[in-house]
mmCIF file of C-alpha atoms in Angstrom:
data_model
loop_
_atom_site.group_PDB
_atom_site.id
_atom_site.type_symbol
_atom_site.label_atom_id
_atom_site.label_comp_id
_atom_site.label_asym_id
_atom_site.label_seq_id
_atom_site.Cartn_x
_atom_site.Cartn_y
_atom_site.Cartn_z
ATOM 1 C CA UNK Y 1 75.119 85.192 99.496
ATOM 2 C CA UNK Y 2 78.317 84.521 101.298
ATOM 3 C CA UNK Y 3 79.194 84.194 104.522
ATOM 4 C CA UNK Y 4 82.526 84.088 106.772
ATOM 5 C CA UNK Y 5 82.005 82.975 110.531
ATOM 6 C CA UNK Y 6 81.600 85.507 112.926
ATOM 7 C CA UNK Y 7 84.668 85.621 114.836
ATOM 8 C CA UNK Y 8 85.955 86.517 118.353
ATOM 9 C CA UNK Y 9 85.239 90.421 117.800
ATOM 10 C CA UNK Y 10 81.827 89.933 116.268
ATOM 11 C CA UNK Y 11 82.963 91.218 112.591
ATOM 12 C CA UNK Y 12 80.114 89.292 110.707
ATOM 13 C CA UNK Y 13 80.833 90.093 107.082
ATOM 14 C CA UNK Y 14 78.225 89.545 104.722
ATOM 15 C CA UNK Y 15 78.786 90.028 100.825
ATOM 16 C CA UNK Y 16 75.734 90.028 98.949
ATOM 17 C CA UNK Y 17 75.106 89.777 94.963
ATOM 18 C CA UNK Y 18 75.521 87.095 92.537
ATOM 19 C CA UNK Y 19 78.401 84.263 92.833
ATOM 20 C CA UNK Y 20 79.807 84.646 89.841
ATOM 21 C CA UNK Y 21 80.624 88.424 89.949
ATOM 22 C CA UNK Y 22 81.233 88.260 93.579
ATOM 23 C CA UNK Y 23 83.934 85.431 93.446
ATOM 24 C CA UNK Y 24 85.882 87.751 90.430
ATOM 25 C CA UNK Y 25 85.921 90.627 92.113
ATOM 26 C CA UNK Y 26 87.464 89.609 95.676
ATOM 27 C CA UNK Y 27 90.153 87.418 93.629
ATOM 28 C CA UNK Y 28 91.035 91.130 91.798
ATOM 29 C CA UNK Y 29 91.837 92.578 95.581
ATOM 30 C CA UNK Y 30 93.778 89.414 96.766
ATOM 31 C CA UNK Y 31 95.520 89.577 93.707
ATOM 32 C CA UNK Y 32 96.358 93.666 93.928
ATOM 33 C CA UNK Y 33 97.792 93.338 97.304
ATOM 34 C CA UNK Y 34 100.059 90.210 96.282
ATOM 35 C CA UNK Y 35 100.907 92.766 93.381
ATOM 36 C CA UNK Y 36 102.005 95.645 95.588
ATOM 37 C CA UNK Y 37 105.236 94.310 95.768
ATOM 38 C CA UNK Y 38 106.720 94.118 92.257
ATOM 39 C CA UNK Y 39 104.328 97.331 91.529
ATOM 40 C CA UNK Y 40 105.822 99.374 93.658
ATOM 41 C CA UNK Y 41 109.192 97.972 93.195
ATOM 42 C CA UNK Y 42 109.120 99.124 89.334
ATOM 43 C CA UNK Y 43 108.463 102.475 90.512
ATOM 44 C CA UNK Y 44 111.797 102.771 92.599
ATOM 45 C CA UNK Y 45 113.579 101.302 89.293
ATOM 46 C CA UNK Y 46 112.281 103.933 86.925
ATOM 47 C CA UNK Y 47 113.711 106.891 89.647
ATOM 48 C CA UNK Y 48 116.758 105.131 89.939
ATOM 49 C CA UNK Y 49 117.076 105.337 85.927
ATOM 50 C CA UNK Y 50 116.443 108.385 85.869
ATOM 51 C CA UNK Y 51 119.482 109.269 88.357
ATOM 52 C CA UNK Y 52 121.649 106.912 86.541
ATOM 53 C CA UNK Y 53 121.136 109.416 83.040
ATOM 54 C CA UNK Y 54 122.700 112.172 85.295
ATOM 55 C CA UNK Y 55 126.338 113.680 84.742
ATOM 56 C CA UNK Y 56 128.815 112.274 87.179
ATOM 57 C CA UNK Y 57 128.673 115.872 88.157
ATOM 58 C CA UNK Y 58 125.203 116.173 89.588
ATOM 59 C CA UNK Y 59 125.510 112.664 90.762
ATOM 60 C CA UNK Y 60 128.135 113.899 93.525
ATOM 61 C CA UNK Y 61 125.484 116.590 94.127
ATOM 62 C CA UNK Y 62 123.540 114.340 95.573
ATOM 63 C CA UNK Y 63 125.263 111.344 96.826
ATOM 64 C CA UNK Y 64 122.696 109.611 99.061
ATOM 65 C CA UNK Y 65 120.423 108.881 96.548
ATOM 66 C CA UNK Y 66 121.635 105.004 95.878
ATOM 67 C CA UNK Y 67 121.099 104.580 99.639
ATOM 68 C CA UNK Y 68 117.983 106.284 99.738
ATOM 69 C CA UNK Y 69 116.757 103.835 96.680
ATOM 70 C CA UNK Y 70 117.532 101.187 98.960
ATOM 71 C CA UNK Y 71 115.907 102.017 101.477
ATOM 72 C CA UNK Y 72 112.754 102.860 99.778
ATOM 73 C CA UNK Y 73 113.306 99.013 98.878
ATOM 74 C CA UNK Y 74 113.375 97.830 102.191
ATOM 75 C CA UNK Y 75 109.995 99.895 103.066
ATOM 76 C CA UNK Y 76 108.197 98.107 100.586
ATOM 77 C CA UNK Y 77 109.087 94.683 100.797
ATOM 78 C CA UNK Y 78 108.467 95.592 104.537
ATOM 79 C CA UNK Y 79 105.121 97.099 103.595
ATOM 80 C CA UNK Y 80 104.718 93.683 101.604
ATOM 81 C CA UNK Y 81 105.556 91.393 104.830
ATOM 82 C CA UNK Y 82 102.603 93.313 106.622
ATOM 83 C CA UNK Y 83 100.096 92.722 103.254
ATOM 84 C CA UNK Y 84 100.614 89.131 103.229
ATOM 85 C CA UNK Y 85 99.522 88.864 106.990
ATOM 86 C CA UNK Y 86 96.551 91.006 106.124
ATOM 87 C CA UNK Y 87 95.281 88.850 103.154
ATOM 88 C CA UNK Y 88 96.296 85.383 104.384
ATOM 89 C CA UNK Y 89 93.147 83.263 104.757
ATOM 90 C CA UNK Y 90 91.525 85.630 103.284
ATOM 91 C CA UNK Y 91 90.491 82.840 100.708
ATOM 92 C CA UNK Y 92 88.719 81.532 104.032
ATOM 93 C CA UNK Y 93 86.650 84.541 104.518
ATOM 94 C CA UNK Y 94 83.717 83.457 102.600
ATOM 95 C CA UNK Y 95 82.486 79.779 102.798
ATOM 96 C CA UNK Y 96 82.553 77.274 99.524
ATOM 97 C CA UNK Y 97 84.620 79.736 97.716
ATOM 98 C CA UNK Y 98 87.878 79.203 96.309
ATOM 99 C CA UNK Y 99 89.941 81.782 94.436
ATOM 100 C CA UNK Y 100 92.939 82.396 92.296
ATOM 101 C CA UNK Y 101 96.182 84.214 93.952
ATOM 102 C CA UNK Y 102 98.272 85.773 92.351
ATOM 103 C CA UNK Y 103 102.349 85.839 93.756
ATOM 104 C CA UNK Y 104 104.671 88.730 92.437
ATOM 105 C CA UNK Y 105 102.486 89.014 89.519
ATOM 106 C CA UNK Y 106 102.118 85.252 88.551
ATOM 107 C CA UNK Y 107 99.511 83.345 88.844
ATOM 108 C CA UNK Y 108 98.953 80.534 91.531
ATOM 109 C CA UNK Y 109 96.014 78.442 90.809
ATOM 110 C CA UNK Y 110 95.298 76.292 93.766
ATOM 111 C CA UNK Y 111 92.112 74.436 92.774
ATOM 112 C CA UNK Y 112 93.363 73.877 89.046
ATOM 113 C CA UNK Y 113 90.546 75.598 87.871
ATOM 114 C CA UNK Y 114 91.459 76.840 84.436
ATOM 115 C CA UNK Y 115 87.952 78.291 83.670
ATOM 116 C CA UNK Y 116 88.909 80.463 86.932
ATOM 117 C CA UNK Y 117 92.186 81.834 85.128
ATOM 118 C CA UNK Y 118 90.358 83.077 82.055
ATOM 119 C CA UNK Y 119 88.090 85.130 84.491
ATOM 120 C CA UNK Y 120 91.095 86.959 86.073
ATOM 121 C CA UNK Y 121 90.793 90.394 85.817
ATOM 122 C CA UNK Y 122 93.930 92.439 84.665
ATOM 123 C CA UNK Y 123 95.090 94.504 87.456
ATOM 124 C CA UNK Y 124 95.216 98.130 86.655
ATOM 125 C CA UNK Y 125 96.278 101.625 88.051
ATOM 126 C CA UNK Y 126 93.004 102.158 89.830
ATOM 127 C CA UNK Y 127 93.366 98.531 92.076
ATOM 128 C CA UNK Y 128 97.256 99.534 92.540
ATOM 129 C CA UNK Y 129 95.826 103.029 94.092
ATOM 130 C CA UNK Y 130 93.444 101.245 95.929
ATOM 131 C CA UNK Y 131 95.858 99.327 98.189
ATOM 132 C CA UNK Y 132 98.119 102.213 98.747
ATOM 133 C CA UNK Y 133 95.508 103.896 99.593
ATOM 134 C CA UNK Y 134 94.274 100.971 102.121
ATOM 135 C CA UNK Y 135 98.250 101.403 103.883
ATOM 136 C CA UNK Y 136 97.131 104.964 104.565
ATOM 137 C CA UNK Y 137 94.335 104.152 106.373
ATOM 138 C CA UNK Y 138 96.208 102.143 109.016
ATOM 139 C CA UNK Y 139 97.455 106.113 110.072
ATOM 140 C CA UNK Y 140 94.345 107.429 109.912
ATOM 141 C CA UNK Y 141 92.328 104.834 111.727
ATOM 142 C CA UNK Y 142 95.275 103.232 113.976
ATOM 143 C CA UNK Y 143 97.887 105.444 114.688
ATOM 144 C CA UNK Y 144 99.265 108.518 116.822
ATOM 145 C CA UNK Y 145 100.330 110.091 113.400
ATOM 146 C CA UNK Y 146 96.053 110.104 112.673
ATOM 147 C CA UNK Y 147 94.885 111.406 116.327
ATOM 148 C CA UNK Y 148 94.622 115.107 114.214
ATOM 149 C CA UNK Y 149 92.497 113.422 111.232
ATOM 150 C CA UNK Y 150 90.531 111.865 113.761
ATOM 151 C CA UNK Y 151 89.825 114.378 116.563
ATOM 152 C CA UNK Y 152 88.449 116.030 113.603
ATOM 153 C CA UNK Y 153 86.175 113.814 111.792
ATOM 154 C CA UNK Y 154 85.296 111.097 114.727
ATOM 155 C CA UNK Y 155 85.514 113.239 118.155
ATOM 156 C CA UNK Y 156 82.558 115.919 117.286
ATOM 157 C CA UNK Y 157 80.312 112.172 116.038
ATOM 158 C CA UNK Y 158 81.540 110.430 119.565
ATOM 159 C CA UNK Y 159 80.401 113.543 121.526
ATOM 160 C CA UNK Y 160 77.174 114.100 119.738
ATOM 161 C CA UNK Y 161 76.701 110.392 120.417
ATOM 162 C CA UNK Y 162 77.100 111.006 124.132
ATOM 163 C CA UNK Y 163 75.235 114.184 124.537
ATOM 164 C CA UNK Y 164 72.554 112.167 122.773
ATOM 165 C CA UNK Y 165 72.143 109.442 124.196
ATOM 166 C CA UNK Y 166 73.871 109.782 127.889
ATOM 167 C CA UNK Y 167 74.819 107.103 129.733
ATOM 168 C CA UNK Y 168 73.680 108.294 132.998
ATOM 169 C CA UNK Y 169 70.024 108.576 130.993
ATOM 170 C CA UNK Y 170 69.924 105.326 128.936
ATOM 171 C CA UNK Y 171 71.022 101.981 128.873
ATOM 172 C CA UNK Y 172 74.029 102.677 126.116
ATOM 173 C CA UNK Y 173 73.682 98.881 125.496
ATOM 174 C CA UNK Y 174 70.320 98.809 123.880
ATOM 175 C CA UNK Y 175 71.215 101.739 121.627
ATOM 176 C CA UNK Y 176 71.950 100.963 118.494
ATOM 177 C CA UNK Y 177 74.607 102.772 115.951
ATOM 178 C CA UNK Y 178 75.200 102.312 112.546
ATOM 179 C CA UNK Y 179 78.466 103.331 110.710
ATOM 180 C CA UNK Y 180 78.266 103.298 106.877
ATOM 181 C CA UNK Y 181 81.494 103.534 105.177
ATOM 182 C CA UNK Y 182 83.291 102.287 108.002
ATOM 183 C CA UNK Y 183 86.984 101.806 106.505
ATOM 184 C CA UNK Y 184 89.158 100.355 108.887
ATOM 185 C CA UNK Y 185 87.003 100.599 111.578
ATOM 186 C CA UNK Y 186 87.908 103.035 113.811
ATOM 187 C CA UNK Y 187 85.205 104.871 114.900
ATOM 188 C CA UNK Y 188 82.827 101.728 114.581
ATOM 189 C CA UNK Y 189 85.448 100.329 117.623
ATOM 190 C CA UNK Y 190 85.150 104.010 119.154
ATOM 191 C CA UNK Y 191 81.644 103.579 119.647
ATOM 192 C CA UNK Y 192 81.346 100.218 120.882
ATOM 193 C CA UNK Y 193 84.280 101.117 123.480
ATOM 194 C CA UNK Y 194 81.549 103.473 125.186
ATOM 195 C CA UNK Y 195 79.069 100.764 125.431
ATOM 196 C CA UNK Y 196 76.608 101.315 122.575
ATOM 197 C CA UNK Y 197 76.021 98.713 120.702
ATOM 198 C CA UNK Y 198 77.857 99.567 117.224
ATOM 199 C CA UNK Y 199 77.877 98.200 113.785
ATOM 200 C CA UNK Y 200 80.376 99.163 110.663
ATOM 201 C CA UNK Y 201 79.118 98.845 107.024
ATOM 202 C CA UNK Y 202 81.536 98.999 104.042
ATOM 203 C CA UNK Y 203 81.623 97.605 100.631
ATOM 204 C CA UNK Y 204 85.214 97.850 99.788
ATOM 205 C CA UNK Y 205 86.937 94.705 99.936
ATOM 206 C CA UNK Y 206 90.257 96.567 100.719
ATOM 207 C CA UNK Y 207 88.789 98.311 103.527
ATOM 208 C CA UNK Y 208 87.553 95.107 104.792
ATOM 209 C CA UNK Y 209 90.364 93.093 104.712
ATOM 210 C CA UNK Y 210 92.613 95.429 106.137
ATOM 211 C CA UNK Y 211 89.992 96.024 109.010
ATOM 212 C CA UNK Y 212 89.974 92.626 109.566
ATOM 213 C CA UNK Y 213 93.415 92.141 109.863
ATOM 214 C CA UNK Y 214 93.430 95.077 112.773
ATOM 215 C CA UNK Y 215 90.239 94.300 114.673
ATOM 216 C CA UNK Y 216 90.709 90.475 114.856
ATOM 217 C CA UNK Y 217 94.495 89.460 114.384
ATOM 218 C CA UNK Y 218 96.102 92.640 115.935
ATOM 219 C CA UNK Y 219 96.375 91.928 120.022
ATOM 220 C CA UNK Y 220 97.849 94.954 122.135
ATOM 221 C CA UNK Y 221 99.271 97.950 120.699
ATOM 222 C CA UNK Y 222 102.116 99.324 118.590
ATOM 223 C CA UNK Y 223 102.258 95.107 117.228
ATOM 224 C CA UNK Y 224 103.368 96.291 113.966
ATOM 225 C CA UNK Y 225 105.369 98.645 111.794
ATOM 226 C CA UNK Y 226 104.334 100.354 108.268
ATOM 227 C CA UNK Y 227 105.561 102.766 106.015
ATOM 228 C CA UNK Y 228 102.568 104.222 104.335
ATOM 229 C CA UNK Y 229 104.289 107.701 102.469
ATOM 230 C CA UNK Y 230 106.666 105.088 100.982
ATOM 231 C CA UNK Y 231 105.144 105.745 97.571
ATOM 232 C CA UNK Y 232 105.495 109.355 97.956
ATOM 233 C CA UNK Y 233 107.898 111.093 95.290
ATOM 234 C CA UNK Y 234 107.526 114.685 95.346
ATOM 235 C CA UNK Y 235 106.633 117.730 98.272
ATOM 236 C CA UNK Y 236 109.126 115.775 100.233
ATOM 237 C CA UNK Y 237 110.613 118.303 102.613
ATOM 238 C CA UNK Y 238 113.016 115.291 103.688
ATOM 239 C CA UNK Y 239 114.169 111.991 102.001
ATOM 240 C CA UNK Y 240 113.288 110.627 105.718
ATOM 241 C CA UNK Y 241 110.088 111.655 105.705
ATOM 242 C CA UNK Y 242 109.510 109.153 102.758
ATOM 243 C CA UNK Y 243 110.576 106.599 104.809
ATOM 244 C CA UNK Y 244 109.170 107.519 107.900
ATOM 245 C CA UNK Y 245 107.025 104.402 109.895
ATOM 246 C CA UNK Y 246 104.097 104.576 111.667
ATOM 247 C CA UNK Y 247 103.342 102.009 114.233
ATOM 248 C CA UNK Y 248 99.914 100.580 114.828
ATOM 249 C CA UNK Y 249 97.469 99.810 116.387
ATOM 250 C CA UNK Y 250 97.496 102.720 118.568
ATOM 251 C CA UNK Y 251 95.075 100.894 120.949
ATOM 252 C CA UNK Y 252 94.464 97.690 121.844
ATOM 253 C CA UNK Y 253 91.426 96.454 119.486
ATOM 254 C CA UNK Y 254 90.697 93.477 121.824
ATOM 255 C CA UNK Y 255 89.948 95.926 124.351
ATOM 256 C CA UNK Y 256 85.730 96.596 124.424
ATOM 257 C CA UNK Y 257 83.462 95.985 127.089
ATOM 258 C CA UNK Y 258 82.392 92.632 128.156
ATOM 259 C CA UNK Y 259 79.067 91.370 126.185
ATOM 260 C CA UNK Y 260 79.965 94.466 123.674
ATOM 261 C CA UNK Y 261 77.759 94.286 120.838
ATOM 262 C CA UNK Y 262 80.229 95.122 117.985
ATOM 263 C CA UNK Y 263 79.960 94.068 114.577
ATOM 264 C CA UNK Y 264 80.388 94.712 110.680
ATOM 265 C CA UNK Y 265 78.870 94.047 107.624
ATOM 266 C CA UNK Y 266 80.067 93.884 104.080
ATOM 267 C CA UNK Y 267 78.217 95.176 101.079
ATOM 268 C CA UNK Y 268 76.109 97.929 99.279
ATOM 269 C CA UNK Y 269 74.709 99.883 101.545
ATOM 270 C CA UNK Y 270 71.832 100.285 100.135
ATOM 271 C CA UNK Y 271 70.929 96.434 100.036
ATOM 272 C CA UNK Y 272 72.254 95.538 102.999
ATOM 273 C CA UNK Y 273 70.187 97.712 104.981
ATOM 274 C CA UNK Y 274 66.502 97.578 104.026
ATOM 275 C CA UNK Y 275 64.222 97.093 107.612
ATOM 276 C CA UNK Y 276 62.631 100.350 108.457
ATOM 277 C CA UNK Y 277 62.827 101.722 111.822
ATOM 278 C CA UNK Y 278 65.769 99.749 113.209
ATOM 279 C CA UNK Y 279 68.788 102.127 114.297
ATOM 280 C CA UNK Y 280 68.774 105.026 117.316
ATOM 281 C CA UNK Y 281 71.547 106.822 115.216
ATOM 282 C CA UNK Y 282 72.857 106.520 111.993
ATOM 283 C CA UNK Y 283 76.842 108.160 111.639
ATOM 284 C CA UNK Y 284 78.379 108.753 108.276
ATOM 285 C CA UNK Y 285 81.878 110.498 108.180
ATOM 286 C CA UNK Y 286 83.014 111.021 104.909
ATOM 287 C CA UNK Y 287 80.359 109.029 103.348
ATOM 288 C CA UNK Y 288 77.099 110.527 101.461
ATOM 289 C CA UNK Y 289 79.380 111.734 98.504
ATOM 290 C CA UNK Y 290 80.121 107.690 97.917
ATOM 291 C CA UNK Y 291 76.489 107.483 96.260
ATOM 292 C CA UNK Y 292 75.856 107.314 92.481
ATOM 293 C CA UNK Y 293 72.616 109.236 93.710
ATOM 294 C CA UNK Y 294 72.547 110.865 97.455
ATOM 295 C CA UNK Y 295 69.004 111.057 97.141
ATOM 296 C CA UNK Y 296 68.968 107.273 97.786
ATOM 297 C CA UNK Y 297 71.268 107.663 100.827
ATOM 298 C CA UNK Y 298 69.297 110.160 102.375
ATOM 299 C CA UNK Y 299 65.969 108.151 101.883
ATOM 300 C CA UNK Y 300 67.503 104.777 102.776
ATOM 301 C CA UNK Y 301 68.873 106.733 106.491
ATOM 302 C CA UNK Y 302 65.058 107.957 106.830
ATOM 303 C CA UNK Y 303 63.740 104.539 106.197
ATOM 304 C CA UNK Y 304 66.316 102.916 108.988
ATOM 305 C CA UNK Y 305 66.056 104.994 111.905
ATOM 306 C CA UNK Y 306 63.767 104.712 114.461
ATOM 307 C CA UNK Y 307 61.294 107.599 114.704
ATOM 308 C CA UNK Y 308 63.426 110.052 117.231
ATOM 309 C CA UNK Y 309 66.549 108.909 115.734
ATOM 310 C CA UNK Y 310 69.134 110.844 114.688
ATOM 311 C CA UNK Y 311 71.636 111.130 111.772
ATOM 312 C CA UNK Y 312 75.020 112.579 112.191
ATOM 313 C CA UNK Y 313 77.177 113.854 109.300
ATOM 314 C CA UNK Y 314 80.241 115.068 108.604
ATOM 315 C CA UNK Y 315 82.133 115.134 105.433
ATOM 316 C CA UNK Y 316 82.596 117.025 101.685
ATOM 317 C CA UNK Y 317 80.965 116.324 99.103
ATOM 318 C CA UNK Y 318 83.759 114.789 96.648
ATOM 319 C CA UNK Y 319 81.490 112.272 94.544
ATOM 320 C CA UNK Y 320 83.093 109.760 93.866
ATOM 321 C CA UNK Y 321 81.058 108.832 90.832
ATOM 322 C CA UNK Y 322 81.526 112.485 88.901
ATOM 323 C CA UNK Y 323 83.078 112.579 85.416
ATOM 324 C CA UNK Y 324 83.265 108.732 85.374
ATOM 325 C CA UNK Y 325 81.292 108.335 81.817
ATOM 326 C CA UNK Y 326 79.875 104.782 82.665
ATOM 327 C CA UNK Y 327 78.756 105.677 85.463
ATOM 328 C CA UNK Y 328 75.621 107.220 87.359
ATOM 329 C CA UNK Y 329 76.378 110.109 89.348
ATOM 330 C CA UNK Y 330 73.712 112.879 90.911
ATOM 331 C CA UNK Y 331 76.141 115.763 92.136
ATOM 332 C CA UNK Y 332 73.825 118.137 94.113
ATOM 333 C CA UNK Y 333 75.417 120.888 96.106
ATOM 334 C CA UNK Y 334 74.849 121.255 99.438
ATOM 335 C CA UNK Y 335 72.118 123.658 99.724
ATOM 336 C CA UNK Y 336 70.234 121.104 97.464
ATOM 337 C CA UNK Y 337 71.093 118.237 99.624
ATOM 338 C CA UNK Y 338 69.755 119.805 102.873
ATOM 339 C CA UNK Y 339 66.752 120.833 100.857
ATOM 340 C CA UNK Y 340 66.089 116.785 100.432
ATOM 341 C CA UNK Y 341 66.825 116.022 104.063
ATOM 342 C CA UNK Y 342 64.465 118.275 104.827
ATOM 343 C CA UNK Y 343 61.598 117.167 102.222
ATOM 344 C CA UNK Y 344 62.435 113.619 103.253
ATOM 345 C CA UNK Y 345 61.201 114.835 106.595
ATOM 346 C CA UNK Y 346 64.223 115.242 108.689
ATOM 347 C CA UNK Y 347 64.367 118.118 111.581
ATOM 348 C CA UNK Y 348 67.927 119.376 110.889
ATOM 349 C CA UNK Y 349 68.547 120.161 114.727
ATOM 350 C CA UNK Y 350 72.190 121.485 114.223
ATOM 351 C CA UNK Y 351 74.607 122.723 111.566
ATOM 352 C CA UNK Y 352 78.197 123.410 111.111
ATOM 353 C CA UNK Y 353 79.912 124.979 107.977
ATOM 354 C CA UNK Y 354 83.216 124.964 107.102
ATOM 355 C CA UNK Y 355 84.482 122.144 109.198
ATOM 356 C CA UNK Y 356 88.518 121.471 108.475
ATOM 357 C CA UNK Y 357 89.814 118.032 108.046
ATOM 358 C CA UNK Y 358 92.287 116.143 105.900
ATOM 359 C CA UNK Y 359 91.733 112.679 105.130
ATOM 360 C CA UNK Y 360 94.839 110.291 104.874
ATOM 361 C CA UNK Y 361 97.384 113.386 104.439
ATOM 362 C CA UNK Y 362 101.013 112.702 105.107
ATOM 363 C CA UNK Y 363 101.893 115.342 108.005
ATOM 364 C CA UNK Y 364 105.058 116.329 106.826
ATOM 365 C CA UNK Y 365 104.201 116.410 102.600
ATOM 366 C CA UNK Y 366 104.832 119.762 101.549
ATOM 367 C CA UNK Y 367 101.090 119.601 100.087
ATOM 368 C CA UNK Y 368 98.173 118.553 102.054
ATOM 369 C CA UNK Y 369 94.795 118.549 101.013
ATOM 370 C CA UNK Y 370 91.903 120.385 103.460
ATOM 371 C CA UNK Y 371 88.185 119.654 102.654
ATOM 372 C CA UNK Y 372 85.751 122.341 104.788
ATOM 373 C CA UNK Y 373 83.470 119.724 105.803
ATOM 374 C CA UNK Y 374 79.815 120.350 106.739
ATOM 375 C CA UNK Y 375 78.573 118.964 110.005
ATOM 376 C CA UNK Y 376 75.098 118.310 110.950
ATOM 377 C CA UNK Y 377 72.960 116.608 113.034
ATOM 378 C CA UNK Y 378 69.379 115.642 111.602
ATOM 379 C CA UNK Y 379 66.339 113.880 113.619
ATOM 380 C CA UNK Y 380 63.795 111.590 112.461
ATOM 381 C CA UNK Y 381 60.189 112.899 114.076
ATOM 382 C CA UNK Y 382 58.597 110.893 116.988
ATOM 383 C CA UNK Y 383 55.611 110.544 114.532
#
């Protein structure tokens, strides 16, 4: 097991499983985010071929193009000045561990390790996704451009929390919160602003890096600038709104409560939290369809709460795991799912159907994707 120090925010990441596999796989992310660059850059170079086979004809059609190839330029190797203050030290994260980099897609061994090299993983489609996908998160989690995503997945969980447990009742301080799948953070920080005493869980190293970068380097709000629909080609209404920045954060991070107990882990959920009867609420938003088997989720949020806790949910049920052929996936529907809640033992004490959200849609993309989420709140008995 390795370990990073636990820094001025409390983020304590922990990253469990063997060395070997462990010290591969976080050299993959490094490396895909000091990819993104020259990645992304190809992209702009195969639409800019494709303009150049035009007629002169339909090139005067549409003049601005050349410019607007440029400027796509200048939002990525903007986007890339903002990546390589989110994964430097990185190396640093985790003690006695020293890993690869890789620079415009060449390698930069800095411990002349060689037997390190030959364990350097290719970087594929799937990590390159991964990282634009991370850029979108910073306007979910930390912009104005996410307030809609996020009144609509985090606001009902933060006011459930309240009605809950009520500060004017309890001692928010001594109740405890857990957040699995906590992505950048957000709602983790959210919580702990109130007063409860809050704790994130996430495996991906992407996540985790980039929510490190916001929580503990970002001081004050609006610090930075990021173009996260850069990569966007098509259901463009504009050629701005390719280009268009967000800013972020949209709050100050630094800003909790004094003595705030605030804090995140990193690793499988499922192994990182094993001691029964432990959390006052468990909140996952967008998170039970990350299982290879739900049934393990569900049984794993029984086993952690205290009795009288409670479990909030919101989310679809997207499994991520379906119609990947090496891979386990159990893909119940939802009538199944709540019919193992309930077996488990839960008391599902409220229910919502049909709950609209996007996750990480561009606002102005001619095509947005809607998920009708289901909501619930579910309570562990007293005995």
């Amino acid at each position: 097991m390795a370990e990073c120090s636990r820094d001025p925010l409390g983020l304590n990441l922990t990253e469990r499983g063997d060395f070997e596999s462990e010290e591969v796989h976080f050299q993959r992310i490094v490396n895909a985010f000091k990819f993104y660059r020259q990645h992304s850059l190809q992209r702009v170079k195969t639409a800019e071929q494709s303009y150049l086979k035009l007629s002169e004809d339909h090139k005067q059609l549409i003049v601005n193009y050349p410019k607007h190839f440029e400027n796509v330029r200048h939002c990525i190797r903007h986007n890339y000045e903002i990546i390589k203050l989110l994964v430097h030290n990185t190396e640093q994260m985790f003690e006695n561990q020293h890993y690869e980099q890789v620079e415009n897609g060449r390698h930069v061994t800095e411990n002349n390790d060689e037997t390190l090299k030959e364990k350097t993983p290719v970087l594929g489609g799937f990590d390159m996704d991964k990282v634009r996908t991370t850029l979108k998160q910073f306007s979910r989690d930390w912009s104005l451009e996410g307030k809609a995503e996020r009144d609509a997945c985090y606001k009902p969980v933060i006011e459930e929390i309240k009605q809950l447990f009520p500060m004017e009742k309890c001692n928010a301080s001594q109740v405890s919160v857990l957040v699995p799948g906590a992505g950048l953070g957000r709602l983790v920080h959210e919580i702990a602003r109130l007063g409860y005493r809050s704790q994130g869980n996430e495996w991906s190293l992407f996540m985790l890096f980039a929510s490190n970068f916001v929580l503990n380097r970002c001081k004050g709000t609006d610090c930075y600038v990021l173009y996260p629909w850069v990569h966007q080609w098509c259901n463009n209404r504009r050629l701005a709104d390719q280009i268009k920045p967000i800013k972020f954060p949209d709050v100050d991070p630094s800003n909790l409560p004094e003595n705030s107990d605030f804090s995140m882990t990193a690793g499988d959920f499922l192994e990182v939290y094993q001691e029964p009867d432990t959390w006052n609420c468990v909140a996952t938003v967008f998170f039970i369809d990350t299982a290879h088997n739900i049934i393990a989720y569900i049984q794993t949020i029984w086993k952690i709460l205290k009795p009288g806790g409670y479990w909030i949910n919101l989310g679809p049920l997207l499994y991520h795991f379906a119609d990947m052929p090496t891979e386990m996936s159990i893909e119940l529907s939802y009538e199944d799912v709540k019919e193992v809640i309930i077996k488990t033992g839960f008391k599902i004490i409220k229910e919502k159907l049909d709950v609209r959200s996007g996750y990480t849609q561009n606002p102005n993309s001619m095509m947005k994707y809607h998920y009708d989420c289901v909501y619930f709140v579910a309570q562990k008995p007293q005995s």
